[in-house]
Coordinates of C-alpha atoms and ligand atoms in Angstrom, one line a residue:
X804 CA 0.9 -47.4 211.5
X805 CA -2.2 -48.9 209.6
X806 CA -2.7 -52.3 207.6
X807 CA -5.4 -54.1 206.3
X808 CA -6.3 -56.0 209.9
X809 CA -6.7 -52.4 211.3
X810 CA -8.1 -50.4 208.9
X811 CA -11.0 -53.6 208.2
X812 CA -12.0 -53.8 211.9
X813 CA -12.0 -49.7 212.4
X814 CA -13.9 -48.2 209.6
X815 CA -17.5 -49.4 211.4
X816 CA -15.8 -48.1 214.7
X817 CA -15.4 -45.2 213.0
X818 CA -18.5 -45.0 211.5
X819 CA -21.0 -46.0 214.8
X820 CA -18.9 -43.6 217.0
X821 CA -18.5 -40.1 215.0
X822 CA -16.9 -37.6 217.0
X823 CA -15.1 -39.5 219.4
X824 CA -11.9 -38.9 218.5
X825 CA -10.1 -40.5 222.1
X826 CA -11.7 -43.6 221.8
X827 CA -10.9 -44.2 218.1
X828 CA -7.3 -43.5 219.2
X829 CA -7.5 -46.0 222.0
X830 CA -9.1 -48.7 220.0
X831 CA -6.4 -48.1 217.2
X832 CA -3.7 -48.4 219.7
X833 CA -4.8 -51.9 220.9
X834 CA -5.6 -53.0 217.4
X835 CA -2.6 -52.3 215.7
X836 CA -0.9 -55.1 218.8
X837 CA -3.7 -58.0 217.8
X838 CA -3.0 -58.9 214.6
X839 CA -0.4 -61.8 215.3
X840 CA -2.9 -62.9 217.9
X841 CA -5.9 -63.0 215.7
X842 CA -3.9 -64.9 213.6
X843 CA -2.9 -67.6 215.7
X844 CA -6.1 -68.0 217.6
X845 CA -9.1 -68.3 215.0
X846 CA -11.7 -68.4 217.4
X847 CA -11.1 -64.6 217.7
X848 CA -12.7 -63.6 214.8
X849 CA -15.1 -66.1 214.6
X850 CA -16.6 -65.4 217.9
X851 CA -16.3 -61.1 217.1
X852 CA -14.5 -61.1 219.9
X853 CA -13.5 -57.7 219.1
X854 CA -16.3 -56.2 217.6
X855 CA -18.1 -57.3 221.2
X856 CA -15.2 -55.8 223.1
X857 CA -15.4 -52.5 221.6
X858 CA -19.5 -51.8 222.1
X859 CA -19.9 -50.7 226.0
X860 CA -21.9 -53.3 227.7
X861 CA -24.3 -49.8 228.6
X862 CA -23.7 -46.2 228.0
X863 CA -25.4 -43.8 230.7
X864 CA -25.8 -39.9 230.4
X865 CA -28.0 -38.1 232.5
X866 CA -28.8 -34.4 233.7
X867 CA -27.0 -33.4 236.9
X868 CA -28.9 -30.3 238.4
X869 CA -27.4 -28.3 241.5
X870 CA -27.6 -24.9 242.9
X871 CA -24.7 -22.8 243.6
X872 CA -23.9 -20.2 246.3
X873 CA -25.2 -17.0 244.7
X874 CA -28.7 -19.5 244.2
X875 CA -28.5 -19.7 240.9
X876 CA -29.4 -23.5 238.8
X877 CA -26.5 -24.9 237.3
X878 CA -26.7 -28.0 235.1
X879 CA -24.2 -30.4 234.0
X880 CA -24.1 -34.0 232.2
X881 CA -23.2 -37.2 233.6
X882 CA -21.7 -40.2 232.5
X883 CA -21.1 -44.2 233.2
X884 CA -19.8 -46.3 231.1
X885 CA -20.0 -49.8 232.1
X886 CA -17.6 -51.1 229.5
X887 CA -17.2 -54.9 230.2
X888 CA -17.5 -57.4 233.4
X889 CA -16.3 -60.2 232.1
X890 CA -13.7 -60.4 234.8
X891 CA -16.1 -59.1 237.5
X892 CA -17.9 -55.8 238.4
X893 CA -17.2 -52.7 236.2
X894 CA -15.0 -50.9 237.8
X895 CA -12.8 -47.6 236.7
X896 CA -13.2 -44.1 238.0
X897 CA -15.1 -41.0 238.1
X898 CA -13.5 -37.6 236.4
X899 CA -14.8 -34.0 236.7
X900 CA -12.9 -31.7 234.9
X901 CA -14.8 -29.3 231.8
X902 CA -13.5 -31.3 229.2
X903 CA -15.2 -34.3 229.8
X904 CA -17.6 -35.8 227.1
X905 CA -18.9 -39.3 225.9
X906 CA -15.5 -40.0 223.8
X907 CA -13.0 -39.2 226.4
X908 CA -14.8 -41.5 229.0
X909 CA -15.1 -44.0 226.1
X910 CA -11.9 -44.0 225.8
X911 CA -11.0 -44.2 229.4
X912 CA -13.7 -47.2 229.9
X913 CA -12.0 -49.3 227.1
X914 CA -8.4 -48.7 228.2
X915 CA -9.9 -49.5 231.5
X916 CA -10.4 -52.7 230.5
X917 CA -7.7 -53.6 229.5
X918 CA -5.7 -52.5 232.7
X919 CA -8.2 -54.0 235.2
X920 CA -7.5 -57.6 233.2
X921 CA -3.5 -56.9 233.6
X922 CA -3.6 -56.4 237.2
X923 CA -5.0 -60.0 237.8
X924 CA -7.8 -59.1 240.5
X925 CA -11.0 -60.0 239.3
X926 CA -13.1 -56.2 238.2
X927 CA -14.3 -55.5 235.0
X928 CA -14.0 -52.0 233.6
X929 CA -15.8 -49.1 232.9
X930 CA -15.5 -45.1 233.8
X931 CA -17.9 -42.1 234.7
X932 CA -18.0 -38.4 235.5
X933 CA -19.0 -35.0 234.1
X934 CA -18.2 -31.5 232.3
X935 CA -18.3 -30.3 236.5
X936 CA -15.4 -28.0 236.5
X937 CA -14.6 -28.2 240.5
X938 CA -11.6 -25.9 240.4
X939 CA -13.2 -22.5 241.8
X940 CA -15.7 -24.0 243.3
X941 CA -16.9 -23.5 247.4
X942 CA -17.2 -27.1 249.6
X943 CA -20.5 -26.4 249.6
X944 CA -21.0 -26.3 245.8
X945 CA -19.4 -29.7 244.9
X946 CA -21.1 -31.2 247.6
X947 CA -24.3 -30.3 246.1
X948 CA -23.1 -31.5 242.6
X949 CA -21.8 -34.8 244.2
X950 CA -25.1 -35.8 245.8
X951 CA -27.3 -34.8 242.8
X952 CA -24.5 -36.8 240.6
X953 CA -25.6 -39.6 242.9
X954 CA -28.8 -39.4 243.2
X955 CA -29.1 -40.7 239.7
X956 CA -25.6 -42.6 239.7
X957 CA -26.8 -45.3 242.6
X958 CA -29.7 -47.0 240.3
X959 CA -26.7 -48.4 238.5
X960 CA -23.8 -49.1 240.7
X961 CA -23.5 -51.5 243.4
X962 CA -20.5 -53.7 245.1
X963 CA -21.5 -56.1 243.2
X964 CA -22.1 -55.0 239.8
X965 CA -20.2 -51.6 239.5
X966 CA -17.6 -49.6 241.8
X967 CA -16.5 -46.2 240.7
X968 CA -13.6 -44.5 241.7
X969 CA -11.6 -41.1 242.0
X970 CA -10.3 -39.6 238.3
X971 CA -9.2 -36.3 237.7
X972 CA -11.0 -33.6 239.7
X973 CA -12.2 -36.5 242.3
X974 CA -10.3 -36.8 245.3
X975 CA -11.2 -38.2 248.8
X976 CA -13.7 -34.7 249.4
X977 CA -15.4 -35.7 246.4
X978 CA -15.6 -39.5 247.0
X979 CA -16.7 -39.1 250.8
X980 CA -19.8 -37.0 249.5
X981 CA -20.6 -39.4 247.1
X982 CA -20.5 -41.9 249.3
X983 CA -22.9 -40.6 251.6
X984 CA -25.2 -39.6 249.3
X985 CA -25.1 -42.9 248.1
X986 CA -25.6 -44.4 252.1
X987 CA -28.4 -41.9 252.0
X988 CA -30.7 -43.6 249.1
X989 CA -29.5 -47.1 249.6
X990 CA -29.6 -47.4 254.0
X991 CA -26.7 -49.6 253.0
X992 CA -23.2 -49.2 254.2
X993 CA -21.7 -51.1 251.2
X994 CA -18.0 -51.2 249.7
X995 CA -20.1 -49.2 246.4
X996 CA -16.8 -46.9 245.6
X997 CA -13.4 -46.9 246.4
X998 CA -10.8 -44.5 247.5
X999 CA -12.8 -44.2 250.8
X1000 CA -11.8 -42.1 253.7
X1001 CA -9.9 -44.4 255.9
X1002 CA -12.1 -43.9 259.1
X1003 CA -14.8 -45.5 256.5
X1004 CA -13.6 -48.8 254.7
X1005 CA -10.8 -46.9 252.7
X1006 CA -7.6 -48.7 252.2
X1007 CA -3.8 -47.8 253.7
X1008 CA -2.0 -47.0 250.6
X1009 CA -4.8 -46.3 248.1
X1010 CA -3.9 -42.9 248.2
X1011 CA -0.1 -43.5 247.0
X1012 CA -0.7 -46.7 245.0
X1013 CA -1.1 -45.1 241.6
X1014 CA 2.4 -43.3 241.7
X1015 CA 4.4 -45.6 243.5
X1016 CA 2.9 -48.3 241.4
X1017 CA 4.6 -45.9 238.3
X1018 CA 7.4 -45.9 240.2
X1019 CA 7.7 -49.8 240.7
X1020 CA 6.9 -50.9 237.1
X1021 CA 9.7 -47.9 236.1
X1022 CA 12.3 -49.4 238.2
X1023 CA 11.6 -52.6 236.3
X1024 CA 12.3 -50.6 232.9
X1025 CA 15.6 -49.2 234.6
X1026 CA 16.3 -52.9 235.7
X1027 CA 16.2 -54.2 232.3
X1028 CA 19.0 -51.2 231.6
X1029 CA 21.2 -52.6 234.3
X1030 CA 20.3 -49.2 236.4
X1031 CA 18.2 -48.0 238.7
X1032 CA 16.9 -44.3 239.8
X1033 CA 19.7 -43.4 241.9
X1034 CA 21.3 -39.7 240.6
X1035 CA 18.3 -40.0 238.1
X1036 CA 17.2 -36.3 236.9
X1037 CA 13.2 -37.1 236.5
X1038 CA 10.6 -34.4 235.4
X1039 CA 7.1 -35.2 235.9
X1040 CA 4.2 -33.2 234.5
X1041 CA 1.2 -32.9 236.6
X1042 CA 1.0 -32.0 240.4
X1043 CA -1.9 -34.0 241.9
X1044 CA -2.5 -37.3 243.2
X1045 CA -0.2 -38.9 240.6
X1046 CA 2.4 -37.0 240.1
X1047 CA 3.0 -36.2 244.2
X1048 CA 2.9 -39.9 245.5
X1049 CA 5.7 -40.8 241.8
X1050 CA 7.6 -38.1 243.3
X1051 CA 7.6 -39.1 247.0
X1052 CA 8.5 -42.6 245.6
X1053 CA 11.6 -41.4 243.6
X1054 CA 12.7 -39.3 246.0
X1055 CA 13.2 -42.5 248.9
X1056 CA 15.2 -44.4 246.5
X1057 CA 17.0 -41.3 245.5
X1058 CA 16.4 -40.2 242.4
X1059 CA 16.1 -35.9 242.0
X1060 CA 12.4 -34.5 240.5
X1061 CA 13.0 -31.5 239.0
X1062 CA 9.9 -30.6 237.9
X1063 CA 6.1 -30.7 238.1
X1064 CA 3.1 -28.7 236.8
X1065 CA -0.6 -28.2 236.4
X1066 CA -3.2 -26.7 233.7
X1067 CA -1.2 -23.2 233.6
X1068 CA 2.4 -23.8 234.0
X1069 CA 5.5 -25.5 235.1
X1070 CA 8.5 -25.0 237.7
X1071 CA 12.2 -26.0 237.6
X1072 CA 14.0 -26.7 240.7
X1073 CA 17.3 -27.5 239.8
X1074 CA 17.8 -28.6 243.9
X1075 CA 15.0 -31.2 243.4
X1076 CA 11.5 -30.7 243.9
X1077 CA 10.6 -29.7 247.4
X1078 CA 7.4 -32.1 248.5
X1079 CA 6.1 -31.0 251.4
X1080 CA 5.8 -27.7 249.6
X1081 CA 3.6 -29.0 246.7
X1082 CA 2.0 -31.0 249.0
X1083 CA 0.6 -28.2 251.3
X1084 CA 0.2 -25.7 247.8
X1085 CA -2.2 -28.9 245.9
X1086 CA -3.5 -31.2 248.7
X1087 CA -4.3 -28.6 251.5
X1088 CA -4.6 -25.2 249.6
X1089 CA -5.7 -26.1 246.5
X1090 CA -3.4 -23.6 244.8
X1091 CA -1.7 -23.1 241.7
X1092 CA 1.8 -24.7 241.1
X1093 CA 3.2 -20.8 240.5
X1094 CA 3.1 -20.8 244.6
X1095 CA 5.6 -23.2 244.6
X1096 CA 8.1 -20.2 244.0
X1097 CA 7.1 -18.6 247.2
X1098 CA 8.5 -21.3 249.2
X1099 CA 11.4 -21.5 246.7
X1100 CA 12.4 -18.2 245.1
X1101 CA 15.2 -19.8 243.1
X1102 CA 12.9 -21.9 241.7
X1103 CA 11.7 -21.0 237.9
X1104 CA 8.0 -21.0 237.0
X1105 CA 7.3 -20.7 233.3
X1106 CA 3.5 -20.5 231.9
X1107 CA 2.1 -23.3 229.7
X1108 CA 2.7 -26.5 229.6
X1109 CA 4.4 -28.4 226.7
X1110 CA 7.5 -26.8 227.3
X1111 CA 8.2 -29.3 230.5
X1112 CA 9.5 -31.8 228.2
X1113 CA 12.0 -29.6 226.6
X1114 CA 13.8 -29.7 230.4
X1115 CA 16.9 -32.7 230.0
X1116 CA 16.1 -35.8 232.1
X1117 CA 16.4 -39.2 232.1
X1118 CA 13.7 -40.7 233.0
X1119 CA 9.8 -38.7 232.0
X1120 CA 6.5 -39.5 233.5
X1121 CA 3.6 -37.6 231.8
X1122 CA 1.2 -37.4 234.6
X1123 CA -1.4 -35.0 233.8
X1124 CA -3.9 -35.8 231.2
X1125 CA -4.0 -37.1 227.7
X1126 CA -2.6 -36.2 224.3
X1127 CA 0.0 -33.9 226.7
X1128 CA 3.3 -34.6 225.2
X1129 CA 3.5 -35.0 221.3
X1130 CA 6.0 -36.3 218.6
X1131 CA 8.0 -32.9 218.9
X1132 CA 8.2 -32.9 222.5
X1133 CA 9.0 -36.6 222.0
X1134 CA 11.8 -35.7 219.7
X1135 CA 13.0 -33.3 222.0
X1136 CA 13.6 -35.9 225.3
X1137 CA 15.2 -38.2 222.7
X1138 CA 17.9 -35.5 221.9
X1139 CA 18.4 -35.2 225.3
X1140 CA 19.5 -38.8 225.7
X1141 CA 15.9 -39.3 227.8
X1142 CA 16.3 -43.7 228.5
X1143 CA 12.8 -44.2 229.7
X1144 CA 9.4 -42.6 229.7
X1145 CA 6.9 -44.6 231.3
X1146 CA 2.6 -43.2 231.6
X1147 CA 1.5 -42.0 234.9
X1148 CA -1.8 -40.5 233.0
X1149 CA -3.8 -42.2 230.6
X1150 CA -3.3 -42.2 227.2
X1151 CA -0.9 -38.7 227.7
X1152 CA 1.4 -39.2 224.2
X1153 CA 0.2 -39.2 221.2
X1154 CA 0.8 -42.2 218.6
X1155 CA 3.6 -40.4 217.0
X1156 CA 5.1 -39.7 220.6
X1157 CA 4.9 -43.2 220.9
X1158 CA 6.7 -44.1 217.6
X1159 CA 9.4 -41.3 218.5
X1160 CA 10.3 -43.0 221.7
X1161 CA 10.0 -46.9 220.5
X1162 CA 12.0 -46.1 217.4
X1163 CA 14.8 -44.4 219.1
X1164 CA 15.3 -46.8 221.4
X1165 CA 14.0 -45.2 224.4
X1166 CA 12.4 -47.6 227.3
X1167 CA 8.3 -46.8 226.8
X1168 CA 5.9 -48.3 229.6
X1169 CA 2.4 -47.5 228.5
X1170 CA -0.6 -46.3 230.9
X1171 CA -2.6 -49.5 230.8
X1172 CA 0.4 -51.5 232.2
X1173 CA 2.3 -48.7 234.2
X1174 CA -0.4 -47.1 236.2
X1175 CA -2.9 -49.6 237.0
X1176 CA -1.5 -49.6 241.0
X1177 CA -4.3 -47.4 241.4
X1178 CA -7.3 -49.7 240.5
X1179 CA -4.9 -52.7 241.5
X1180 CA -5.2 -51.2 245.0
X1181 CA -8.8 -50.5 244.6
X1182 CA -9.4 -53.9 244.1
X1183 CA -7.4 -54.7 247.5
X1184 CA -9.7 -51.7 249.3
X1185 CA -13.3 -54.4 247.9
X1186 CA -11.4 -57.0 249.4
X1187 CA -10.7 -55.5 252.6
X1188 CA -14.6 -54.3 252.9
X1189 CA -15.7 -57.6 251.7
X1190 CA -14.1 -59.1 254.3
X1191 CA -14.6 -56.4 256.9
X1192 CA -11.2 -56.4 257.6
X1193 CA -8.1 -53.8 257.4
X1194 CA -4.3 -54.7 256.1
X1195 CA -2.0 -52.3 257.0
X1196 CA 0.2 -50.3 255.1
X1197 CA 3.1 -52.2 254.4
X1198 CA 0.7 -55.3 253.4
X1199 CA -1.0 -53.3 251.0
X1200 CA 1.9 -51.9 249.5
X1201 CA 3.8 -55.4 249.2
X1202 CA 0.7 -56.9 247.1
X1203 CA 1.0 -53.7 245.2
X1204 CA 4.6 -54.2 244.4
X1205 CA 3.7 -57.6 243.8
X1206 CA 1.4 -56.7 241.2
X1207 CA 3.1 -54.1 239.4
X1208 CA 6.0 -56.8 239.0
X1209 CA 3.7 -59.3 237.9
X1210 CA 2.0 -56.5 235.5
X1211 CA 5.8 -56.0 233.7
X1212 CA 6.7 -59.5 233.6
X1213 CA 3.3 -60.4 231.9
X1214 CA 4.0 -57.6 229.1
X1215 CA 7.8 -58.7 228.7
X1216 CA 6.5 -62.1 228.5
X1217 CA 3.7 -61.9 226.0
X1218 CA 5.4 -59.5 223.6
X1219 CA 8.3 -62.0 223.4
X1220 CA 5.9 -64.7 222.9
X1221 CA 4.3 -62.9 219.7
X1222 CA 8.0 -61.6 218.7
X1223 CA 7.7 -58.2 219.4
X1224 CA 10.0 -58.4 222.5
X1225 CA 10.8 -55.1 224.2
X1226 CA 7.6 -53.5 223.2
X1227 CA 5.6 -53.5 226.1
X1228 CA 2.5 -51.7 224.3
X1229 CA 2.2 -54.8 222.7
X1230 CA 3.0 -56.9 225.0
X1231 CA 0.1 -55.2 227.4
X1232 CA -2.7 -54.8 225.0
X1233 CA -2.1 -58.7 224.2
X1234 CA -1.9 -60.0 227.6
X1235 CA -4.8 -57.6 228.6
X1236 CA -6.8 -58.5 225.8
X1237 CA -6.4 -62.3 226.0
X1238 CA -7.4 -62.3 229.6
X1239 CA -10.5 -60.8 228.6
X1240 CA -11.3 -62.8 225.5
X1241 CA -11.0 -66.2 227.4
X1242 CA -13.2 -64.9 229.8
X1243 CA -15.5 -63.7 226.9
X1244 CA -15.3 -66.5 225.0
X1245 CA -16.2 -69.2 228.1
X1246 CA -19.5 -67.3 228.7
X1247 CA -20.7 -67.3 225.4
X1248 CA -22.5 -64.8 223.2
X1249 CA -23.9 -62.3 226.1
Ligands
NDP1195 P1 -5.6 -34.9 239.8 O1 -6.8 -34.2 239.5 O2 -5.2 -35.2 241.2 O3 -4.4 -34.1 239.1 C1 -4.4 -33.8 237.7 C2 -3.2 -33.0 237.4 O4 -3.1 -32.8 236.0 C3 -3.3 -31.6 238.0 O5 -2.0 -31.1 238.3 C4 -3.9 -30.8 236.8 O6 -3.7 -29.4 236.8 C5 -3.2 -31.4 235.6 N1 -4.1 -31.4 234.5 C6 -5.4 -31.8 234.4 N2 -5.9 -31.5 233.2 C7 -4.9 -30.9 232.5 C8 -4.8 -30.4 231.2 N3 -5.9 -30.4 230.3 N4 -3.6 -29.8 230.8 C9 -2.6 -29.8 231.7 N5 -2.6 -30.3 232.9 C10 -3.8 -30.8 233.3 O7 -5.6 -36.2 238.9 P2 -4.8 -37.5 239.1 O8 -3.4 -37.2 239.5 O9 -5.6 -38.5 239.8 O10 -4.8 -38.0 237.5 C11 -3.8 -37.7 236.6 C12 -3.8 -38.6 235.4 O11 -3.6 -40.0 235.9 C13 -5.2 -38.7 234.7 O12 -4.9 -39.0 233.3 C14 -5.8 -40.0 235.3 O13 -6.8 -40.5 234.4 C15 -4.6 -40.8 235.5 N6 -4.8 -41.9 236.5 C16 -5.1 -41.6 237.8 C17 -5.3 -42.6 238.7 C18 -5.5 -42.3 240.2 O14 -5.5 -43.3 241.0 N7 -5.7 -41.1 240.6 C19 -5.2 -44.0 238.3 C20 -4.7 -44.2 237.0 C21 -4.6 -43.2 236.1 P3 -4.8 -28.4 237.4 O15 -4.8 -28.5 238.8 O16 -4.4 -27.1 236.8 O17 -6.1 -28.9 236.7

């Protein structure tokens, strides 16, 4: 979709960020929701409200030095992007995985934004990491990479002004050296990341929230079908942090996963998806999802992995990475009378998967609105430190079923408001967005 609005406020994006492909795709996305909103608040333009809002407050990329086992040098190339704290400290989280680069954070930092403003708690957004492939790699080896990431990371972050979190490739291994590295430099034992170890100021149900927050903004999709996930066939692509805890959540109120994957491949089990299997294979092994058929031989494992969407299901959650499913996968769910698809990644189908979904019909629950449990329960893990105190688990997860409920009902809501009701892309980018323009607008030109 383009029009004049779009196409007038994206050229000089365009232009100032060359080769960023992601991030023009995620501005695009947002702007192509605004223009009713523009139109009915003026002070929008006049202020450049979002000119401001798509310029990073600060970009950082530095060199990240480390040795490895054999003794050899190895360097790789860090990022942070503190995006915007107009609703409070940057805060988004910290991905290592090869393909990293300036855009793909970019575009993380900006949909970050967004997200953080949705969930209601007060954290700005922004996102880090680096080109550090970890898979391969001994204990000893990402620790190493983890405290020289640090050692340049902490001049900039602090509870107060920026909190990074786990990503792709960053786990609770990877967070608990960080943080003592960070301990280290600072002699401060502060609430600087989240996703903590929970003998350390981590939170009870940080390690589940961003699935079953999927899950619970999902079921509110179903509601509005007049069904729910019982007898629901479900694939989900991915097999890490995401994709398990969706998985565990679907399976207590009976629904059947019949498929997961990772970077090489992808299983069917037509008797549902064993957990405690891919559990032991991904969280304790670190293995490959093709393992999965030792523990299941009647499972089937087939390599690469588009081809998960051409399994028939009801309900998809893309859970991997970005740009994973595309209009022809799209078309393909659609044929196979699909009724909702709702992001556990960010950003993982493309605009014309998008359009495929929206314009058949199909139930579509973007990333910024469907997976923000995650940093929604981040923001409960600062409170919790900032108070020096510990909810337990069934606290935590009420406020995060809270939230996600509140998250669909604000999208529902604003995309009826600007008559665009059932599109909850719009109705996400404008609720996020005005959140943060108020905000913007009340502290003036900064
Ligand atoms: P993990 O590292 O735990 O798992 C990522 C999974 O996706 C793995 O199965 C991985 O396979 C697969 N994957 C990664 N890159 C690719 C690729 N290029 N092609 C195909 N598969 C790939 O990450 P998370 O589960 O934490 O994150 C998954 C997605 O969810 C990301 O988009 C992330 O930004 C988003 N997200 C995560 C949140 C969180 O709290 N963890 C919060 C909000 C969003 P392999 O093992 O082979 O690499």
């Amino acid at each position: 979709m383009s029009s004049a609005f779009v196409d007038s406020l994206l050229s000089p994006i365009v232009a100032r960020n060359p080769a960023e492909p992601e991030f023009i795709q995620a501005v695009r996305e947002v702007l192509e929701s605004l223009e009713p909103v523009v139109q009915k608040r003026k002070e929008i333009a006049k202020l450049k409200i979002i000119e401001r809002l798509v310029e990073p407050e600060r970009q950082l990329i530095f060199r990240v030095p480390w040795v490895d086992d054999k003794g050899e040098i190895r360097v790789n190339r860090g990022f942070r992007v503190q995006f915007n704290s107009a609703l409070g400290p940057y805060k988004g989280g910290l991905r290592l995985h090869p393909s990293v680069n300036l855009g793909i954070i970019k575009f993380l930092g900006f949909e970050q934004v967004f997200k953080n403003a949705l969930t209601t708690t007060p954290i700005g957004g922004g996102k880090g990491g680096s080109d550090f492939d970890p898979k391969g790699k001994s204990d000893a080896e990402v620790m190493k990479f983890c405290q020289s990431f640090m050692s340049e990371l902490f001049r900039h972050i602090g509870s107060e002004t920026d909190v990074p979190a786990g990503d792709i490739g960053v786990g609770g291994r990877e967070i608990g050296y960080l943080y003592g590295q960070h301990k280290r430099l600072t002699n401060s034992f502060t609430g600087v990341l989240t996703g903590k170890g929970l003998h350390y100021g981590g939170s009870l149900a940080r390690t589940e929230a961003t699935g079953y927050g999927l899950v619970y903004f999902t079921t509110r999709m179903l509601e509005d079908q007049k069904t729910d996930w019982k007898g629901k066939r479900v694939v989900i692509s991915g097999s890490g942090n995401v994709a398990i805890y969706a998985t565990e959540k679907i399976q207590e109120l009976d629904g059947k996963v019949v498929a997961l994957s990772d970077s090489n491949g992808y299983i069917l089990d037509e008797e549902g998806i064993d957990l405690a299997a891919v559990k032991r294979i991904k969280e304790e092994e670190r293995g490959r999802i093709k393992e999965y058929l030792s523990v299941r031989p009647r499972a089937v494992y087939t390599e690469g992995c588009s081809g998960i969407w051409t399994i028939p299901c009801d309900v998809a959650l893309p859970c991997a990475t970005q740009n994973e499913l595309d209009g022809k996968s799209a078309a393909i769910l659609v044929k196979n009378h699909c009724i909702a698809v709702a992001e556990g990644a960010n950003m993982p189908c493309t605009p014309e998967a998008v359009t495929c979904f929206q314009s058949a019909g199909v139930s579509f629950g973007p990333a910024k609105a469907a997976n923000a449990g995650g940093v929604a329960t981040s923001a409960l893990e600062m409170s919790q430190n900032s108070m020096r105190l510990s909810w337990t688990f069934d606290e935590v997860d009420a406020k995060l079923h809270g939230i996600m409920d509140s998250i669909y009902t604000q999208c529902r809501d604003a995309s009826e408001a600007y008559g665009l009701a059932g599109n909850l892309v719009a109705g996400a980018n404008i609720a996020g967005f005005l959140r943060v323009a108020d905000a913007m607008i009340a502290q003036g030109v900064v």
